[in-house]
PDB file of N, CA, C and O in Angstrom, chain B, residues numbered from 101:
ATOM      1  N   MET B 101       2.743   3.172  -6.502  1.00  0.00           N
ATOM      2  CA  MET B 101       4.119   2.963  -6.861  1.00  0.00           C
ATOM      3  C   MET B 101       4.133   2.479  -8.307  1.00  0.00           C
ATOM      4  O   MET B 101       3.255   1.733  -8.739  1.00  0.00           O
ATOM      5  N   ASP B 102       5.129   2.912  -9.027  1.00  0.00           N
ATOM      6  CA  ASP B 102       5.306   2.603 -10.467  1.00  0.00           C
ATOM      7  C   ASP B 102       5.717   1.126 -10.540  1.00  0.00           C
ATOM      8  O   ASP B 102       6.745   0.770  -9.964  1.00  0.00           O
ATOM      9  N   PRO B 103       4.961   0.248 -11.225  1.00  0.00           N
ATOM     10  CA  PRO B 103       5.263  -1.158 -11.311  1.00  0.00           C
ATOM     11  C   PRO B 103       6.717  -1.397 -11.931  1.00  0.00           C
ATOM     12  O   PRO B 103       7.341  -2.440 -11.733  1.00  0.00           O
ATOM     13  N   ARG B 104       7.166  -0.408 -12.647  1.00  0.00           N
ATOM     14  CA  ARG B 104       8.569  -0.593 -13.268  1.00  0.00           C
ATOM     15  C   ARG B 104       9.606  -0.543 -12.222  1.00  0.00           C
ATOM     16  O   ARG B 104      10.742  -0.929 -12.496  1.00  0.00           O
ATOM     17  N   GLN B 105       9.301  -0.078 -10.987  1.00  0.00           N
ATOM     18  CA  GLN B 105      10.272   0.008  -9.901  1.00  0.00           C
ATOM     19  C   GLN B 105      10.305  -1.267  -9.123  1.00  0.00           C
ATOM     20  O   GLN B 105      11.028  -1.318  -8.127  1.00  0.00           O
ATOM     21  N   ARG B 106       9.579  -2.319  -9.488  1.00  0.00           N
ATOM     22  CA  ARG B 106       9.502  -3.552  -8.773  1.00  0.00           C
ATOM     23  C   ARG B 106      10.933  -4.179  -8.606  1.00  0.00           C
ATOM     24  O   ARG B 106      11.282  -4.602  -7.504  1.00  0.00           O
ATOM     25  N   PRO B 107      11.717  -4.234  -9.644  1.00  0.00           N
ATOM     26  CA  PRO B 107      13.063  -4.902  -9.465  1.00  0.00           C
ATOM     27  C   PRO B 107      13.893  -4.165  -8.429  1.00  0.00           C
ATOM     28  O   PRO B 107      14.591  -4.803  -7.641  1.00  0.00           O
ATOM     29  N   ARG B 108      13.838  -2.836  -8.408  1.00  0.00           N
ATOM     30  CA  ARG B 108      14.581  -2.065  -7.432  1.00  0.00           C
ATOM     31  C   ARG B 108      14.032  -2.320  -6.024  1.00  0.00           C
ATOM     32  O   ARG B 108      14.798  -2.375  -5.062  1.00  0.00           O
ATOM     33  N   LEU B 109      12.754  -2.469  -5.906  1.00  0.00           N
ATOM     34  CA  LEU B 109      12.176  -2.789  -4.577  1.00  0.00           C
ATOM     35  C   LEU B 109      12.597  -4.132  -4.081  1.00  0.00           C
ATOM     36  O   LEU B 109      12.835  -4.298  -2.885  1.00  0.00           O
ATOM     37  N   ILE B 110      12.699  -5.102  -4.960  1.00  0.00           N
ATOM     38  CA  ILE B 110      13.162  -6.397  -4.590  1.00  0.00           C
ATOM     39  C   ILE B 110      14.659  -6.341  -4.135  1.00  0.00           C
ATOM     40  O   ILE B 110      15.050  -7.010  -3.179  1.00  0.00           O
ATOM     41  N   GLU B 111      15.452  -5.546  -4.830  1.00  0.00           N
ATOM     42  CA  GLU B 111      16.856  -5.378  -4.381  1.00  0.00           C
ATOM     43  C   GLU B 111      16.860  -4.767  -2.960  1.00  0.00           C
ATOM     44  O   GLU B 111      17.571  -5.263  -2.086  1.00  0.00           O
ATOM     45  N   ILE B 112      16.112  -3.751  -2.733  1.00  0.00           N
ATOM     46  CA  ILE B 112      16.066  -3.184  -1.397  1.00  0.00           C
ATOM     47  C   ILE B 112      15.653  -4.151  -0.332  1.00  0.00           C
ATOM     48  O   ILE B 112      16.244  -4.185   0.747  1.00  0.00           O
ATOM     49  N   ILE B 113      14.638  -4.944  -0.619  1.00  0.00           N
ATOM     50  CA  ILE B 113      14.158  -6.023   0.328  1.00  0.00           C
ATOM     51  C   ILE B 113      15.284  -6.998   0.606  1.00  0.00           C
ATOM     52  O   ILE B 113      15.472  -7.372   1.763  1.00  0.00           O
ATOM     53  N   GLN B 114      16.048  -7.435  -0.397  1.00  0.00           N
ATOM     54  CA  GLN B 114      17.144  -8.363  -0.199  1.00  0.00           C
ATOM     55  C   GLN B 114      18.237  -7.702   0.690  1.00  0.00           C
ATOM     56  O   GLN B 114      18.780  -8.315   1.610  1.00  0.00           O
ATOM     57  N   SER B 115      18.520  -6.449   0.371  1.00  0.00           N
ATOM     58  CA  SER B 115      19.515  -5.789   1.139  1.00  0.00           C
ATOM     59  C   SER B 115      19.154  -5.617   2.614  1.00  0.00           C
ATOM     60  O   SER B 115      19.998  -5.744   3.501  1.00  0.00           O
ATOM     61  N   LEU B 116      17.864  -5.322   2.848  1.00  0.00           N
ATOM     62  CA  LEU B 116      17.366  -5.214   4.234  1.00  0.00           C
ATOM     63  C   LEU B 116      17.429  -6.518   4.939  1.00  0.00           C
ATOM     64  O   LEU B 116      17.759  -6.549   6.124  1.00  0.00           O
ATOM     65  N   ARG B 117      17.123  -7.634   4.257  1.00  0.00           N
ATOM     66  CA  ARG B 117      17.273  -8.958   4.874  1.00  0.00           C
ATOM     67  C   ARG B 117      18.747  -9.202   5.310  1.00  0.00           C
ATOM     68  O   ARG B 117      18.982  -9.680   6.421  1.00  0.00           O
ATOM     69  N   GLU B 118      19.708  -8.886   4.466  1.00  0.00           N
ATOM     70  CA  GLU B 118      21.085  -9.065   4.776  1.00  0.00           C
ATOM     71  C   GLU B 118      21.493  -8.232   5.997  1.00  0.00           C
ATOM     72  O   GLU B 118      22.196  -8.694   6.896  1.00  0.00           O
ATOM     73  N   ARG B 119      21.009  -6.962   5.979  1.00  0.00           N
ATOM     74  CA  ARG B 119      21.371  -6.047   7.082  1.00  0.00           C
ATOM     75  C   ARG B 119      20.739  -6.467   8.358  1.00  0.00           C
ATOM     76  O   ARG B 119      21.330  -6.251   9.416  1.00  0.00           O
ATOM     77  N   ILE B 120      19.584  -7.051   8.338  1.00  0.00           N
ATOM     78  CA  ILE B 120      18.933  -7.557   9.599  1.00  0.00           C
ATOM     79  C   ILE B 120      19.716  -8.692  10.128  1.00  0.00           C
ATOM     80  O   ILE B 120      19.932  -8.781  11.337  1.00  0.00           O
ATOM     81  N   THR B 121      20.185  -9.632   9.216  1.00  0.00           N
ATOM     82  CA  THR B 121      20.966 -10.763   9.610  1.00  0.00           C
ATOM     83  C   THR B 121      22.279 -10.311  10.244  1.00  0.00           C
ATOM     84  O   THR B 121      22.732 -10.845  11.257  1.00  0.00           O
ATOM     85  N   GLU B 122      22.868  -9.302   9.601  1.00  0.00           N
ATOM     86  CA  GLU B 122      24.176  -8.814  10.185  1.00  0.00           C
ATOM     87  C   GLU B 122      23.929  -8.142  11.510  1.00  0.00           C
ATOM     88  O   GLU B 122      24.714  -8.330  12.439  1.00  0.00           O
ATOM     89  N   ALA B 123      22.818  -7.328  11.644  1.00  0.00           N
ATOM     90  CA  ALA B 123      22.608  -6.667  12.944  1.00  0.00           C
ATOM     91  C   ALA B 123      22.279  -7.673  14.056  1.00  0.00           C
ATOM     92  O   ALA B 123      22.685  -7.485  15.203  1.00  0.00           O
ATOM     93  N   ARG B 124      21.554  -8.725  13.722  1.00  0.00           N
ATOM     94  CA  ARG B 124      21.293  -9.772  14.742  1.00  0.00           C
ATOM     95  C   ARG B 124      22.599 -10.453  15.166  1.00  0.00           C
ATOM     96  O   ARG B 124      22.801 -10.697  16.356  1.00  0.00           O
ATOM     97  N   ALA B 125      23.496 -10.767  14.207  1.00  0.00           N
ATOM     98  CA  ALA B 125      24.716 -11.446  14.473  1.00  0.00           C
ATOM     99  C   ALA B 125      25.610 -10.612  15.398  1.00  0.00           C
ATOM    100  O   ALA B 125      26.387 -11.171  16.172  1.00  0.00           O
ATOM    101  N   ASN B 126      25.504  -9.247  15.320  1.00  0.00           N
ATOM    102  CA  ASN B 126      26.337  -8.349  16.073  1.00  0.00           C
ATOM    103  C   ASN B 126      25.597  -7.908  17.349  1.00  0.00           C
ATOM    104  O   ASN B 126      26.166  -7.148  18.132  1.00  0.00           O
ATOM    105  N   GLY B 127      24.419  -8.330  17.576  1.00  0.00           N
ATOM    106  CA  GLY B 127      23.707  -7.967  18.725  1.00  0.00           C
ATOM    107  C   GLY B 127      23.204  -6.539  18.783  1.00  0.00           C
ATOM    108  O   GLY B 127      23.016  -5.979  19.863  1.00  0.00           O
ATOM    109  N   TRP B 128      22.986  -5.949  17.608  1.00  0.00           N
ATOM    110  CA  TRP B 128      22.543  -4.554  17.468  1.00  0.00           C
ATOM    111  C   TRP B 128      21.015  -4.561  17.450  1.00  0.00           C
ATOM    112  O   TRP B 128      20.416  -4.407  16.386  1.00  0.00           O
ATOM    113  N   LEU B 129      20.396  -4.731  18.567  1.00  0.00           N
ATOM    114  CA  LEU B 129      18.931  -4.935  18.682  1.00  0.00           C
ATOM    115  C   LEU B 129      18.169  -3.722  18.223  1.00  0.00           C
ATOM    116  O   LEU B 129      17.119  -3.885  17.601  1.00  0.00           O
ATOM    117  N   GLY B 130      18.654  -2.442  18.504  1.00  0.00           N
ATOM    118  CA  GLY B 130      17.971  -1.272  18.020  1.00  0.00           C
ATOM    119  C   GLY B 130      18.002  -1.183  16.535  1.00  0.00           C
ATOM    120  O   GLY B 130      17.026  -0.773  15.908  1.00  0.00           O
ATOM    121  N   GLU B 131      19.161  -1.579  15.934  1.00  0.00           N
ATOM    122  CA  GLU B 131      19.236  -1.547  14.534  1.00  0.00           C
ATOM    123  C   GLU B 131      18.326  -2.561  13.911  1.00  0.00           C
ATOM    124  O   GLU B 131      17.729  -2.303  12.866  1.00  0.00           O
ATOM    125  N   VAL B 132      18.207  -3.706  14.526  1.00  0.00           N
ATOM    126  CA  VAL B 132      17.309  -4.762  14.059  1.00  0.00           C
ATOM    127  C   VAL B 132      15.877  -4.229  13.986  1.00  0.00           C
ATOM    128  O   VAL B 132      15.188  -4.436  12.987  1.00  0.00           O
ATOM    129  N   GLY B 133      15.432  -3.551  15.029  1.00  0.00           N
ATOM    130  CA  GLY B 133      14.093  -3.010  15.069  1.00  0.00           C
ATOM    131  C   GLY B 133      13.827  -2.026  13.953  1.00  0.00           C
ATOM    132  O   GLY B 133      12.806  -2.088  13.269  1.00  0.00           O
ATOM    133  N   GLY B 134      14.795  -1.092  13.781  1.00  0.00           N
ATOM    134  CA  GLY B 134      14.592  -0.102  12.702  1.00  0.00           C
ATOM    135  C   GLY B 134      14.558  -0.734  11.328  1.00  0.00           C
ATOM    136  O   GLY B 134      13.721  -0.394  10.492  1.00  0.00           O
ATOM    137  N   LEU B 135      15.484  -1.663  11.103  1.00  0.00           N
ATOM    138  CA  LEU B 135      15.518  -2.315   9.803  1.00  0.00           C
ATOM    139  C   LEU B 135      14.301  -3.159   9.568  1.00  0.00           C
ATOM    140  O   LEU B 135      13.863  -3.289   8.425  1.00  0.00           O
ATOM    141  N   GLN B 136      13.724  -3.750  10.615  1.00  0.00           N
ATOM    142  CA  GLN B 136      12.523  -4.589  10.495  1.00  0.00           C
ATOM    143  C   GLN B 136      11.364  -3.655  10.057  1.00  0.00           C
ATOM    144  O   GLN B 136      10.566  -4.040   9.202  1.00  0.00           O
ATOM    145  N   VAL B 137      11.266  -2.468  10.613  1.00  0.00           N
ATOM    146  CA  VAL B 137      10.230  -1.557  10.200  1.00  0.00           C
ATOM    147  C   VAL B 137      10.315  -1.276   8.759  1.00  0.00           C
ATOM    148  O   VAL B 137       9.304  -1.330   8.059  1.00  0.00           O
ATOM    149  N   SER B 138      11.503  -0.972   8.268  1.00  0.00           N
ATOM    150  CA  SER B 138      11.688  -0.660   6.797  1.00  0.00           C
ATOM    151  C   SER B 138      11.385  -1.849   5.990  1.00  0.00           C
ATOM    152  O   SER B 138      10.743  -1.711   4.949  1.00  0.00           O
ATOM    153  N   PHE B 139      11.819  -3.086   6.406  1.00  0.00           N
ATOM    154  CA  PHE B 139      11.571  -4.335   5.698  1.00  0.00           C
ATOM    155  C   PHE B 139      10.068  -4.576   5.543  1.00  0.00           C
ATOM    156  O   PHE B 139       9.600  -4.937   4.463  1.00  0.00           O
ATOM    157  N   ASP B 140       9.319  -4.375   6.625  1.00  0.00           N
ATOM    158  CA  ASP B 140       7.839  -4.587   6.623  1.00  0.00           C
ATOM    159  C   ASP B 140       7.149  -3.672   5.664  1.00  0.00           C
ATOM    160  O   ASP B 140       6.215  -4.069   4.967  1.00  0.00           O
ATOM    161  N   ALA B 141       7.615  -2.425   5.628  1.00  0.00           N
ATOM    162  CA  ALA B 141       7.024  -1.403   4.751  1.00  0.00           C
ATOM    163  C   ALA B 141       7.307  -1.731   3.271  1.00  0.00           C
ATOM    164  O   ALA B 141       6.458  -1.584   2.392  1.00  0.00           O
ATOM    165  N   ALA B 142       8.565  -2.187   3.055  1.00  0.00           N
ATOM    166  CA  ALA B 142       8.956  -2.582   1.649  1.00  0.00           C
ATOM    167  C   ALA B 142       8.092  -3.834   1.181  1.00  0.00           C
ATOM    168  O   ALA B 142       7.627  -3.901   0.043  1.00  0.00           O
ATOM    169  N   MET B 143       7.921  -4.784   2.107  1.00  0.00           N
ATOM    170  CA  MET B 143       7.102  -5.947   1.747  1.00  0.00           C
ATOM    171  C   MET B 143       5.637  -5.542   1.485  1.00  0.00           C
ATOM    172  O   MET B 143       4.984  -6.082   0.592  1.00  0.00           O
ATOM    173  N   ALA B 144       5.150  -4.604   2.262  1.00  0.00           N
ATOM    174  CA  ALA B 144       3.760  -4.156   1.989  1.00  0.00           C
ATOM    175  C   ALA B 144       3.668  -3.484   0.652  1.00  0.00           C
ATOM    176  O   ALA B 144       2.666  -3.652  -0.044  1.00  0.00           O
ATOM    177  N   LYS B 145       4.657  -2.738   0.265  1.00  0.00           N
ATOM    178  CA  LYS B 145       4.621  -2.102  -1.090  1.00  0.00           C
ATOM    179  C   LYS B 145       4.674  -3.134  -2.172  1.00  0.00           C
ATOM    180  O   LYS B 145       3.954  -3.041  -3.166  1.00  0.00           O
ATOM    181  N   LEU B 146       5.523  -4.122  -1.989  1.00  0.00           N
ATOM    182  CA  LEU B 146       5.686  -5.254  -2.964  1.00  0.00           C
ATOM    183  C   LEU B 146       4.345  -6.000  -3.095  1.00  0.00           C
ATOM    184  O   LEU B 146       3.923  -6.338  -4.201  1.00  0.00           O
ATOM    185  N   ASN B 147       3.671  -6.254  -1.931  1.00  0.00           N
ATOM    186  CA  ASN B 147       2.400  -6.918  -1.983  1.00  0.00           C
ATOM    187  C   ASN B 147       1.312  -6.106  -2.665  1.00  0.00           C
ATOM    188  O   ASN B 147       0.445  -6.651  -3.348  1.00  0.00           O
ATOM    189  N   SER B 148       1.373  -4.767  -2.464  1.00  0.00           N
ATOM    190  CA  SER B 148       0.383  -3.937  -3.164  1.00  0.00           C
ATOM    191  C   SER B 148       0.589  -3.878  -4.665  1.00  0.00           C
ATOM    192  O   SER B 148      -0.358  -3.728  -5.437  1.00  0.00           O
ATOM    193  N   LEU B 149       1.858  -4.000  -5.066  1.00  0.00           N
ATOM    194  CA  LEU B 149       2.151  -4.078  -6.476  1.00  0.00           C
ATOM    195  C   LEU B 149       1.585  -5.359  -7.080  1.00  0.00           C
ATOM    196  O   LEU B 149       1.081  -5.349  -8.203  1.00  0.00           O
ATOM    197  N   LYS B 150       1.667  -6.460  -6.337  1.00  0.00           N
ATOM    198  CA  LYS B 150       1.136  -7.707  -6.817  1.00  0.00           C
ATOM    199  C   LYS B 150      -0.330  -7.620  -7.037  1.00  0.00           C
ATOM    200  O   LYS B 150      -0.844  -8.277  -7.942  1.00  0.00           O
ATOM    201  N   ARG B 151      -1.036  -6.849  -6.265  1.00  0.00           N
ATOM    202  CA  ARG B 151      -2.474  -6.733  -6.369  1.00  0.00           C
ATOM    203  C   ARG B 151      -2.934  -5.721  -7.394  1.00  0.00           C
ATOM    204  O   ARG B 151      -4.105  -5.744  -7.774  1.00  0.00           O
ATOM    205  N   SER B 152      -2.047  -4.809  -7.874  1.00  0.00           N
ATOM    206  CA  SER B 152      -2.457  -3.816  -8.801  1.00  0.00           C
ATOM    207  C   SER B 152      -2.367  -4.295 -10.201  1.00  0.00           C
ATOM    208  O   SER B 152      -1.573  -5.189 -10.496  1.00  0.00           O
ATOM    209  N   PRO B 153      -3.188  -3.710 -11.126  1.00  0.00           N
ATOM    210  CA  PRO B 153      -3.176  -4.148 -12.539  1.00  0.00           C
ATOM    211  C   PRO B 153      -1.811  -3.803 -13.146  1.00  0.00           C
ATOM    212  O   PRO B 153      -1.168  -2.830 -12.751  1.00  0.00           O
ATOM    213  N   THR B 154      -1.399  -4.598 -14.085  1.00  0.00           N
ATOM    214  CA  THR B 154      -0.073  -4.425 -14.691  1.00  0.00           C
ATOM    215  C   THR B 154      -0.201  -3.855 -16.136  1.00  0.00           C
ATOM    216  O   THR B 154       0.798  -3.706 -16.840  1.00  0.00           O
ATOM    217  N   ASP B 155      -1.406  -3.553 -16.542  1.00  0.00           N
ATOM    218  CA  ASP B 155      -1.597  -3.134 -17.963  1.00  0.00           C
ATOM    219  C   ASP B 155      -1.648  -1.610 -18.111  1.00  0.00           C
ATOM    220  O   ASP B 155      -2.024  -1.081 -19.158  1.00  0.00           O
ATOM    221  N   GLY B 156      -1.245  -0.895 -16.993  1.00  0.00           N
ATOM    222  CA  GLY B 156      -1.247   0.523 -17.139  1.00  0.00           C
ATOM    223  C   GLY B 156      -2.568   1.290 -16.780  1.00  0.00           C
ATOM    224  O   GLY B 156      -2.608   2.515 -16.663  1.00  0.00           O
ATOM    225  N   ARG B 157      -3.657   0.451 -16.615  1.00  0.00           N
ATOM    226  CA  ARG B 157      -4.909   1.084 -16.270  1.00  0.00           C
ATOM    227  C   ARG B 157      -4.920   1.531 -14.862  1.00  0.00           C
ATOM    228  O   ARG B 157      -4.260   0.898 -14.038  1.00  0.00           O
ATOM    229  N   PRO B 158      -5.632   2.600 -14.501  1.00  0.00           N
ATOM    230  CA  PRO B 158      -5.745   2.951 -13.135  1.00  0.00           C
ATOM    231  C   PRO B 158      -6.498   1.874 -12.339  1.00  0.00           C
ATOM    232  O   PRO B 158      -7.354   1.188 -12.897  1.00  0.00           O
ATOM    233  N   GLN B 159      -6.192   1.717 -11.054  1.00  0.00           N
ATOM    234  CA  GLN B 159      -6.851   0.717 -10.285  1.00  0.00           C
ATOM    235  C   GLN B 159      -8.216   1.226  -9.813  1.00  0.00           C
ATOM    236  O   GLN B 159      -8.342   2.396  -9.452  1.00  0.00           O
ATOM    237  N   LEU B 160      -9.204   0.394  -9.811  1.00  0.00           N
ATOM    238  CA  LEU B 160     -10.494   0.719  -9.373  1.00  0.00           C
ATOM    239  C   LEU B 160     -10.544   0.837  -7.882  1.00  0.00           C
ATOM    240  O   LEU B 160      -9.824   0.130  -7.178  1.00  0.00           O
ATOM    241  N   VAL B 161     -11.399   1.739  -7.370  1.00  0.00           N
ATOM    242  CA  VAL B 161     -11.488   1.879  -5.934  1.00  0.00           C
ATOM    243  C   VAL B 161     -12.999   1.683  -5.556  1.00  0.00           C
ATOM    244  O   VAL B 161     -13.871   2.301  -6.168  1.00  0.00           O
ATOM    245  N   ASP B 162     -13.279   0.865  -4.597  1.00  0.00           N
ATOM    246  CA  ASP B 162     -14.674   0.669  -4.162  1.00  0.00           C
ATOM    247  C   ASP B 162     -15.021   1.771  -3.162  1.00  0.00           C
ATOM    248  O   ASP B 162     -14.421   1.884  -2.093  1.00  0.00           O
ATOM    249  N   LEU B 163     -15.992   2.565  -3.540  1.00  0.00           N
ATOM    250  CA  LEU B 163     -16.354   3.706  -2.699  1.00  0.00           C
ATOM    251  C   LEU B 163     -17.501   3.310  -1.781  1.00  0.00           C
ATOM    252  O   LEU B 163     -17.896   4.116  -0.938  1.00  0.00           O
ATOM    253  N   GLY B 164     -18.061   2.090  -1.905  1.00  0.00           N
ATOM    254  CA  GLY B 164     -19.112   1.653  -1.067  1.00  0.00           C
ATOM    255  C   GLY B 164     -20.440   2.145  -1.520  1.00  0.00           C
ATOM    256  O   GLY B 164     -20.525   2.859  -2.519  1.00  0.00           O
ATOM    257  N   MET B 165     -21.491   1.788  -0.816  1.00  0.00           N
ATOM    258  CA  MET B 165     -22.865   2.202  -1.140  1.00  0.00           C
ATOM    259  C   MET B 165     -23.152   3.525  -0.510  1.00  0.00           C
ATOM    260  O   MET B 165     -22.764   3.787   0.629  1.00  0.00           O
ATOM    261  N   PRO B 166     -23.874   4.413  -1.296  1.00  0.00           N
ATOM    262  CA  PRO B 166     -24.181   5.721  -0.697  1.00  0.00           C
ATOM    263  C   PRO B 166     -25.248   5.487   0.426  1.00  0.00           C
ATOM    264  O   PRO B 166     -26.047   4.552   0.409  1.00  0.00           O
ATOM    265  N   VAL B 167     -25.172   6.412   1.373  1.00  0.00           N
ATOM    266  CA  VAL B 167     -26.112   6.350   2.548  1.00  0.00           C
ATOM    267  C   VAL B 167     -27.034   7.555   2.379  1.00  0.00           C
ATOM    268  O   VAL B 167     -26.571   8.685   2.226  1.00  0.00           O
ATOM    269  N   PHE B 168     -28.345   7.301   2.407  1.00  0.00           N
ATOM    270  CA  PHE B 168     -29.315   8.394   2.301  1.00  0.00           C
ATOM    271  C   PHE B 168     -29.960   8.558   3.647  1.00  0.00           C
ATOM    272  O   PHE B 168     -30.338   7.571   4.277  1.00  0.00           O
ATOM    273  N   THR B 169     -30.095   9.788   4.104  1.00  0.00           N
ATOM    274  CA  THR B 169     -30.717  10.105   5.377  1.00  0.00           C
ATOM    275  C   THR B 169     -32.153  10.690   5.129  1.00  0.00           C
ATOM    276  O   THR B 169     -32.491  11.088   4.014  1.00  0.00           O
ATOM    277  N   ASP B 170     -32.937  10.720   6.164  1.00  0.00           N
ATOM    278  CA  ASP B 170     -34.290  11.304   6.010  1.00  0.00           C
ATOM    279  C   ASP B 170     -34.272  12.802   5.782  1.00  0.00           C
ATOM    280  O   ASP B 170     -35.294  13.385   5.419  1.00  0.00           O
ATOM    281  N   HIS B 171     -33.121  13.437   5.990  1.00  0.00           N
ATOM    282  CA  HIS B 171     -33.039  14.861   5.874  1.00  0.00           C
ATOM    283  C   HIS B 171     -32.789  15.348   4.415  1.00  0.00           C
ATOM    284  O   HIS B 171     -32.923  16.531   4.103  1.00  0.00           O
ATOM    285  N   ALA B 172     -32.431  14.406   3.567  1.00  0.00           N
ATOM    286  CA  ALA B 172     -32.202  14.806   2.198  1.00  0.00           C
ATOM    287  C   ALA B 172     -33.538  14.961   1.468  1.00  0.00           C
ATOM    288  O   ALA B 172     -34.441  14.147   1.658  1.00  0.00           O
ATOM    289  N   PRO B 173     -33.673  16.000   0.633  1.00  0.00           N
ATOM    290  CA  PRO B 173     -34.944  16.146  -0.132  1.00  0.00           C
ATOM    291  C   PRO B 173     -35.085  15.007  -1.182  1.00  0.00           C
ATOM    292  O   PRO B 173     -34.090  14.524  -1.721  1.00  0.00           O
ATOM    293  N   SER B 174     -36.311  14.604  -1.448  1.00  0.00           N
ATOM    294  CA  SER B 174     -36.484  13.604  -2.415  1.00  0.00           C
ATOM    295  C   SER B 174     -36.215  14.176  -3.787  1.00  0.00           C
ATOM    296  O   SER B 174     -36.264  15.393  -3.968  1.00  0.00           O
ATOM    297  N   PRO B 175     -35.931  13.325  -4.758  1.00  0.00           N
ATOM    298  CA  PRO B 175     -35.598  13.813  -6.136  1.00  0.00           C
ATOM    299  C   PRO B 175     -36.679  14.692  -6.650  1.00  0.00           C
ATOM    300  O   PRO B 175     -36.351  15.636  -7.368  1.00  0.00           O
ATOM    301  N   ARG B 176     -37.955  14.488  -6.362  1.00  0.00           N
ATOM    302  CA  ARG B 176     -39.048  15.254  -6.905  1.00  0.00           C
ATOM    303  C   ARG B 176     -39.190  16.602  -6.262  1.00  0.00           C
ATOM    304  O   ARG B 176     -39.811  17.495  -6.838  1.00  0.00           O
ATOM    305  N   GLN B 177     -38.603  16.789  -5.023  1.00  0.00           N
ATOM    306  CA  GLN B 177     -38.856  18.025  -4.336  1.00  0.00           C
ATOM    307  C   GLN B 177     -37.900  19.147  -4.735  1.00  0.00           C
ATOM    308  O   GLN B 177     -38.340  20.297  -4.765  1.00  0.00           O
ATOM    309  N   GLY B 178     -36.692  18.912  -5.026  1.00  0.00           N
ATOM    310  CA  GLY B 178     -35.792  19.975  -5.381  1.00  0.00           C
ATOM    311  C   GLY B 178     -35.019  20.488  -4.149  1.00  0.00           C
ATOM    312  O   GLY B 178     -35.271  20.041  -3.030  1.00  0.00           O
ATOM    313  N   PRO B 179     -34.106  21.400  -4.352  1.00  0.00           N
ATOM    314  CA  PRO B 179     -33.219  21.856  -3.241  1.00  0.00           C
ATOM    315  C   PRO B 179     -33.902  22.448  -1.992  1.00  0.00           C
ATOM    316  O   PRO B 179     -33.443  22.200  -0.877  1.00  0.00           O
ATOM    317  N   GLY B 180     -34.925  23.179  -2.147  1.00  0.00           N
ATOM    318  CA  GLY B 180     -35.568  23.794  -0.946  1.00  0.00           C
ATOM    319  C   GLY B 180     -36.578  22.873  -0.246  1.00  0.00           C
ATOM    320  O   GLY B 180     -37.205  23.280   0.732  1.00  0.00           O
ATOM    321  N   GLY B 181     -36.736  21.673  -0.724  1.00  0.00           N
ATOM    322  CA  GLY B 181     -37.675  20.786  -0.123  1.00  0.00           C
ATOM    323  C   GLY B 181     -39.151  20.963  -0.689  1.00  0.00           C
ATOM    324  O   GLY B 181     -40.097  20.317  -0.238  1.00  0.00           O
ATOM    325  N   ARG B 182     -39.263  21.866  -1.688  1.00  0.00           N
ATOM    326  CA  ARG B 182     -40.605  22.121  -2.228  1.00  0.00           C
ATOM    327  C   ARG B 182     -40.646  21.447  -3.617  1.00  0.00           C
ATOM    328  O   ARG B 182     -39.645  21.368  -4.329  1.00  0.00           O
ATOM    329  N   GLY B 183     -41.803  20.986  -3.945  1.00  0.00           N
ATOM    330  CA  GLY B 183     -41.948  20.294  -5.230  1.00  0.00           C
ATOM    331  C   GLY B 183     -42.573  21.033  -6.323  1.00  0.00           C
ATOM    332  O   GLY B 183     -42.721  20.501  -7.423  1.00  0.00           O
TER     333      GLY B 183
END
C-alpha cells in the first residue's frame, strides 16, 4: 500500500469504529460482524505500513536459506553429473 494513503486509511478506521458503535447500539449483530472484519483488515494494513520503510525504498524480503539435496550435481560436475 502506498504510504501516502495512510491518512485516508486512518479516516476509514475511524469511520468503521463509529459504525461498529452504532450497529452495537441498534442491536445489528450481523452488521457488527461484517464491520469488524473490515476494521481488522484496515488495522492490519495500517500496522504493515508502520513496519515498511518510509524513504521510498522497496522493502527487503527474507527468502530464507537455500536447501541443497543429494540429488543436485556438485558445482564441479556440471549439468549432466559428469565432471
